[in-house]
Amino acid sequence: METRLVEELNKQLNRELYNALLYLSMAAYLDYKNLPGFAKYFKIQAKEEIEHAMKIYDFLNDRGQRIIIEGIPKPKQEWDSVLEIAEDFYKAEVENSKALYRIDDLAKELNDKPVQHLMRWFVEEQIEEEKIASDLLAKVKMIRNSPQGLYMLDKELGQREE
Ligand code: FEO
């Protein structure tokens, strides 16, 4: 494989791990704020990010490439509101999509068919990831300033399945 592509995939693997930590940090904050439904939602999301990282890990390994786990930066710890969390979640997913599109473009430029195939899976997955993040943001905006609405939404999010 071309070195540039291996490096970009390694970066993406580490980006997915960073997002897992970010979402776990959100879960920890939300548990502390007595919002167990929101916290469960983000714990599940964190696990999904680990799965995404492992998908790239297995792909690189199957192609005989070296996987490099970087020092993952410390994620944000505090938020002012649930709205800020939902905004950060949506922003992280949009940024993640852009990074994946760049890898897809590079794979096309270098004519690496297996990476293009892998990127098709990720591009599809990002449609879903952006949708769940934008849905959550829309719901949080809808109930802004309503404790009752927050309570109900927490119950709803607690039903998310793995
Ligand atoms: Fe790994 Fe939420 O995208």
XYZ file of N, CA and C and ligand atoms in Angstrom:
489
model
N 0.832 -1.206 0.000
C 0.000 0.000 0.000
C 0.865 1.254 0.000
N 0.353 2.313 -0.577
C 1.064 3.594 -0.557
C 1.155 4.122 0.878
N 2.342 4.596 1.237
C 2.574 5.091 2.609
C 1.571 6.173 3.010
N 1.287 7.090 2.070
C 0.372 8.197 2.389
C -0.996 7.691 2.846
N -1.446 6.652 2.166
C -2.763 6.099 2.469
C -2.749 5.363 3.816
N -1.669 4.644 4.079
C -1.540 3.947 5.376
C -1.536 4.987 6.499
N -0.802 6.094 6.280
C -0.745 7.142 7.307
C -2.127 7.752 7.554
N -2.847 8.006 6.463
C -4.180 8.618 6.615
C -5.140 7.665 7.313
N -5.042 6.375 6.999
C -5.928 5.402 7.665
C -5.567 5.280 9.149
N -4.277 5.334 9.450
C -3.870 5.316 10.860
C -4.410 6.547 11.590
N -4.355 7.700 10.915
C -4.885 8.921 11.533
C -6.385 8.765 11.801
N -7.072 8.173 10.824
C -8.518 8.000 10.971
C -8.835 7.036 12.115
N -8.052 5.971 12.220
C -8.232 5.019 13.329
C -8.116 5.767 14.666
N -7.117 6.620 14.763
C -6.915 7.379 16.003
C -8.012 8.429 16.212
N -8.546 8.957 15.116
C -9.649 9.927 15.214
C -10.893 9.230 15.784
N -11.140 8.015 15.320
C -12.297 7.256 15.821
C -12.118 6.975 17.320
N -10.889 6.659 17.722
C -10.623 6.405 19.146
C -10.826 7.687 19.952
N -10.391 8.817 19.371
C -10.596 10.096 20.064
C -12.091 10.360 20.256
N -12.887 10.114 19.196
C -14.327 10.350 19.318
C -14.946 9.420 20.366
N -14.427 8.191 20.459
C -14.915 7.274 21.509
C -14.678 7.901 22.887
N -13.477 8.463 23.082
C -13.168 9.096 24.380
C -14.035 10.333 24.613
N -14.235 11.111 23.547
C -15.066 12.309 23.671
C -16.486 11.923 24.103
N -17.043 10.897 23.472
C -18.426 10.510 23.793
C -18.509 9.869 25.182
N -17.457 9.171 25.571
C -17.434 8.602 26.917
C -17.324 9.720 27.953
N -16.578 10.762 27.612
C -16.461 11.921 28.505
C -17.825 12.617 28.631
N -18.558 12.699 27.515
C -19.911 13.266 27.572
C -20.789 12.409 28.478
N -20.678 11.073 28.336
C -21.484 10.154 29.158
C -21.178 10.374 30.643
N -19.902 10.525 30.968
C -19.512 10.710 32.375
C -20.111 12.005 32.927
N -20.065 13.059 32.123
C -20.651 14.344 32.533
C -22.166 14.199 32.734
N -22.811 13.496 31.805
C -24.272 13.357 31.854
C -24.723 12.460 33.012
N -23.930 11.425 33.319
C -24.244 10.601 34.500
C -24.159 11.461 35.757
N -23.130 12.304 35.811
C -22.947 13.188 36.963
C -24.112 14.168 37.110
N -24.685 14.549 35.963
C -25.805 15.495 35.978
C -27.157 14.786 36.120
N -27.122 13.525 36.491
C -28.357 12.739 36.688
C -29.218 12.630 35.434
N -28.558 12.403 34.327
C -29.275 12.163 33.067
C -28.830 10.796 32.533
N -29.281 9.711 33.174
C -28.779 8.375 32.807
C -29.146 7.935 31.397
N -30.265 8.443 30.879
C -30.673 8.082 29.518
C -29.698 8.673 28.494
N -29.397 9.955 28.663
C -28.416 10.610 27.789
C -27.064 9.904 27.907
N -26.700 9.572 29.158
C -25.392 8.937 29.390
C -25.327 7.585 28.679
N -26.401 6.810 28.779
C -26.408 5.491 28.118
C -26.261 5.663 26.595
N -26.972 6.644 26.080
C -26.926 6.937 24.639
C -25.471 7.177 24.200
N -24.733 7.975 24.969
C -23.355 8.284 24.571
C -22.382 7.145 24.875
N -22.706 6.304 25.851
C -21.860 5.116 26.082
C -21.959 4.183 24.881
N -23.168 4.026 24.366
C -23.356 3.176 23.177
C -22.627 3.789 21.983
N -22.716 5.118 21.870
C -22.044 5.800 20.757
C -20.527 5.608 20.853
N -19.996 5.666 22.076
C -18.551 5.470 22.267
C -18.142 4.070 21.788
N -18.958 3.076 22.117
C -18.643 1.701 21.682
C -18.634 1.607 20.160
N -19.578 2.317 19.523
C -19.612 2.301 18.047
C -18.317 2.838 17.461
N -17.788 3.884 18.093
C -16.547 4.480 17.579
C -15.374 3.503 17.707
N -15.378 2.734 18.796
C -14.321 1.713 18.951
C -14.457 0.684 17.814
N -15.700 0.320 17.514
C -15.905 -0.642 16.420
C -15.388 -0.077 15.095
N -15.628 1.225 14.869
C -15.131 1.855 13.636
C -13.600 1.807 13.590
N -12.992 2.109 14.744
C -11.519 2.074 14.808
C -11.019 0.658 14.505
N -11.710 -0.332 15.065
C -11.276 -1.715 14.873
C -11.474 -2.188 13.437
N -12.440 -1.604 12.768
C -12.655 -1.959 11.354
C -11.416 -1.535 10.535
N -10.907 -0.351 10.833
C -9.702 0.121 10.136
C -8.485 -0.697 10.587
N -8.441 -1.001 11.881
C -7.345 -1.821 12.417
C -7.265 -3.156 11.652
N -8.397 -3.838 11.567
C -8.418 -5.154 10.900
C -8.065 -5.035 9.416
N -8.543 -3.960 8.804
C -8.258 -3.758 7.382
C -6.747 -3.592 7.162
N -6.122 -2.726 7.953
C -4.675 -2.497 7.802
C -3.899 -3.776 8.101
N -4.319 -4.466 9.137
C -3.645 -5.708 9.517
C -3.763 -6.764 8.413
N -4.962 -6.873 7.847
C -5.177 -7.854 6.768
C -4.298 -7.552 5.558
N -3.964 -6.282 5.384
C -3.121 -5.926 4.233
C -1.642 -5.815 4.616
N -1.331 -6.346 5.781
C 0.075 -6.436 6.195
C 0.701 -5.109 6.549
N -0.148 -4.143 6.981
C 0.378 -2.812 7.299
C 0.532 -2.645 8.804
N 1.402 -1.726 9.187
C 1.664 -1.448 10.598
C 0.615 -0.483 11.132
N 0.059 -0.828 12.284
C -0.929 0.040 12.939
C -0.216 0.811 14.051
N -0.426 2.120 14.056
C 0.226 2.951 15.072
C -0.852 3.603 15.940
N -0.831 3.276 17.231
C -1.766 3.919 18.159
C -1.062 5.145 18.740
N -1.644 6.317 18.428
C -1.040 7.567 18.886
C -1.491 7.861 20.314
N -0.826 8.832 20.946
C -1.324 9.346 22.225
C -2.587 10.123 21.925
N -3.699 9.653 22.432
C -4.978 10.304 22.120
C -5.114 11.537 23.017
N -5.394 12.732 22.426
C -5.529 13.922 23.283
C -6.681 13.771 24.280
N -6.519 14.440 25.412
C -7.561 14.412 26.440
C -8.828 15.065 25.887
N -9.983 14.412 26.016
C -11.195 15.043 25.475
C -11.715 16.140 26.404
N -12.621 16.943 25.878
C -13.304 17.968 26.680
C -13.994 17.285 27.873
N -13.996 17.972 29.014
C -14.557 17.359 30.241
C -15.861 18.008 30.707
N -16.016 19.293 30.398
C -17.146 20.056 30.952
C -17.936 20.713 29.835
N -19.225 20.764 30.028
C -20.107 21.456 29.094
C -21.043 22.343 29.903
N -21.572 23.386 29.254
C -22.494 24.264 29.986
C -23.926 23.772 29.930
N -24.206 22.923 28.938
C -25.592 22.488 28.769
C -25.632 21.234 27.896
N -26.795 20.611 27.912
C -27.025 19.459 27.037
C -27.001 19.923 25.571
N -27.446 21.158 25.363
C -27.412 21.699 24.001
C -25.972 21.753 23.484
N -25.058 22.189 24.327
C -23.645 22.263 23.911
C -23.107 20.860 23.585
N -23.530 19.864 24.344
C -23.104 18.487 24.066
C -23.635 18.042 22.700
N -24.919 18.297 22.471
C -25.528 17.875 21.194
C -24.844 18.592 20.024
N -24.491 19.867 20.220
C -23.795 20.615 19.158
C -22.413 20.014 18.906
N -21.698 19.684 19.973
C -20.360 19.096 19.831
C -20.434 17.727 19.140
N -21.452 16.964 19.479
C -21.647 15.637 18.869
C -21.838 15.801 17.352
N -22.717 16.701 16.981
C -22.983 16.910 15.555
C -21.725 17.400 14.818
N -21.019 18.357 15.434
C -19.785 18.889 14.824
C -18.749 17.769 14.634
N -18.598 16.925 15.647
C -17.602 15.830 15.576
C -17.939 14.882 14.432
N -19.223 14.612 14.236
C -19.604 13.685 13.153
C -19.403 14.307 11.773
N -19.705 15.600 11.662
C -19.503 16.279 10.366
C -18.007 16.302 10.031
N -17.182 16.605 11.033
C -15.724 16.611 10.819
C -15.227 15.215 10.441
N -15.793 14.219 11.089
C -15.393 12.842 10.800
C -15.734 12.473 9.350
N -16.906 12.899 8.911
C -17.302 12.620 7.520
C -16.300 13.257 6.555
N -15.938 14.518 6.832
C -15.000 15.225 5.931
C -13.669 14.478 5.852
N -13.191 13.998 7.006
C -11.908 13.268 7.031
C -12.013 11.995 6.189
N -13.123 11.310 6.302
C -13.315 10.071 5.530
C -13.418 10.358 4.026
N -14.069 11.463 3.673
C -14.163 11.823 2.249
C -12.771 12.103 1.670
N -11.913 12.720 2.500
C -10.545 13.007 2.030
C -9.792 11.692 1.778
N -9.996 10.709 2.649
C -9.331 9.413 2.446
C -9.889 8.743 1.176
N -11.174 8.865 0.999
C -11.808 8.288 -0.193
C -11.219 8.923 -1.467
N -11.058 10.250 -1.441
C -10.477 10.951 -2.601
C -9.051 10.466 -2.868
N -8.273 10.310 -1.781
C -6.882 9.867 -1.923
C -6.824 8.435 -2.482
N -7.734 7.595 -1.989
C -7.772 6.197 -2.465
C -8.086 6.151 -3.968
N -8.941 7.071 -4.402
C -9.275 7.132 -5.837
C -8.064 7.604 -6.626
N -7.411 8.656 -6.102
C -6.227 9.211 -6.779
C -5.138 8.138 -6.913
N -4.981 7.313 -5.881
C -3.920 6.290 -5.897
C -4.407 4.952 -6.450
N -5.658 4.943 -6.851
C -6.276 3.749 -7.438
C -6.158 2.512 -6.531
N -6.409 2.737 -5.229
C -6.399 1.619 -4.284
C -7.849 1.144 -4.100
N -8.180 0.073 -4.803
C -9.571 -0.421 -4.814
C -10.050 -0.899 -3.434
N -9.227 -1.671 -2.689
C -9.723 -2.113 -1.378
C -10.048 -0.944 -0.433
N -9.228 0.109 -0.462
C -9.535 1.258 0.412
C -10.816 1.944 -0.077
N -10.991 2.026 -1.387
C -12.233 2.621 -1.903
C -13.437 1.810 -1.418
N -13.283 0.491 -1.396
C -14.362 -0.386 -0.933
C -14.644 -0.127 0.555
N -13.567 -0.044 1.338
C -13.714 0.242 2.777
C -14.409 1.591 2.982
N -14.008 2.570 2.188
C -14.573 3.915 2.333
C -16.049 3.956 1.963
N -16.471 3.072 1.064
C -17.913 3.025 0.735
C -18.703 2.681 1.997
N -18.170 1.714 2.776
C -18.847 1.334 4.034
C -18.906 2.535 4.976
N -17.773 3.235 5.105
C -17.722 4.359 6.047
C -18.604 5.534 5.594
N -18.632 5.781 4.302
C -19.451 6.892 3.800
C -20.933 6.604 4.090
N -21.367 5.349 3.870
C -22.741 4.947 4.204
C -22.999 5.123 5.693
N -22.060 4.648 6.486
C -22.201 4.712 7.946
C -22.322 6.167 8.410
N -21.561 7.069 7.772
C -21.596 8.470 8.189
C -22.949 9.128 7.889
N -23.662 8.626 6.893
C -25.005 9.180 6.637
C -25.846 8.952 7.896
N -25.755 7.738 8.431
C -26.497 7.377 9.641
C -25.975 8.155 10.864
N -24.656 8.249 10.964
C -24.059 8.933 12.124
C -24.457 10.418 12.153
N -24.405 11.071 11.002
C -24.805 12.482 10.964
C -26.299 12.624 11.246
N -27.072 11.651 10.774
C -28.530 11.735 10.996
C -28.855 11.614 12.491
N -28.252 10.640 13.178
C -28.604 10.510 14.598
C -28.129 11.736 15.391
N -26.987 12.291 14.989
C -26.487 13.481 15.692
C -27.384 14.693 15.411
N -27.830 14.849 14.170
C -28.674 16.019 13.869
C -30.073 15.835 14.464
N -30.568 14.591 14.542
C -31.862 14.343 15.193
C -31.800 14.705 16.671
N -30.689 14.292 17.305
C -30.552 14.590 18.734
C -30.494 16.104 18.944
N -29.715 16.777 18.104
C -29.598 18.233 18.224
C -30.966 18.909 18.065
N -31.747 18.454 17.089
C -33.071 19.044 16.853
C -33.976 18.828 18.074
N -33.913 17.637 18.668
C -34.762 17.354 19.835
C -34.341 18.206 21.035
N -33.036 18.330 21.231
C -32.552 19.127 22.367
C -32.946 20.591 22.184
N -32.881 21.073 20.940
C -33.283 22.468 20.683
C -34.772 22.648 20.983
N -35.555 21.617 20.645
C -37.007 21.686 20.838
C -37.374 21.819 22.314
N -36.629 21.106 23.179
C -37.024 21.089 24.596
C -36.226 22.086 25.446
N -35.428 22.904 24.777
C -34.550 23.831 25.504
C -35.320 24.567 26.617
N -34.724 24.662 27.768
C -35.296 25.359 28.936
C -36.512 24.671 29.554
N -36.848 23.472 29.113
C -37.976 22.786 29.738
C -37.482 21.565 30.520
N -37.478 21.631 31.864
C -37.031 20.477 32.661
C -37.865 19.234 32.367
N -39.155 19.457 32.155
C -40.042 18.328 31.863
C -39.655 17.663 30.535
N -39.373 18.516 29.542
C -38.943 18.018 28.229
C -37.632 17.256 28.340
N -36.725 17.761 29.150
C -35.423 17.118 29.341
C -35.617 15.745 29.994
N -36.493 15.695 30.969
C -36.786 14.434 31.667
C -37.338 13.402 30.672
N -38.271 13.840 29.840
C -38.892 12.926 28.861
C -37.864 12.452 27.828
N -37.041 13.381 27.363
C -36.034 13.020 26.350
C -35.005 12.061 26.952
N -34.666 12.275 28.222
C -33.726 11.361 28.887
C -34.308 9.950 28.912
N -35.586 9.841 29.204
C -36.248 8.522 29.207
C -36.172 7.901 27.812
N -36.450 8.715 26.795
C -36.443 8.210 25.404
C -35.048 7.723 25.010
N -34.035 8.515 25.322
C -32.665 8.140 24.913
C -32.169 6.898 25.649
N -32.695 6.686 26.850
C -32.322 5.516 27.626
C -32.781 4.218 26.992
N -33.644 4.339 25.991
C -34.125 3.128 25.311
C -33.257 2.742 24.115
N -32.241 3.533 23.854
C -31.371 3.188 22.713
C -30.772 1.792 22.916
N -30.797 1.020 21.831
C -30.235 -0.333 21.935
C -28.873 -0.384 21.270
N -28.053 -1.308 21.759
C -26.678 -1.431 21.225
C -26.718 -1.963 19.805
Fe -17.078 6.709 13.673
Fe -19.476 8.435 14.629
O -18.329 7.909 13.287
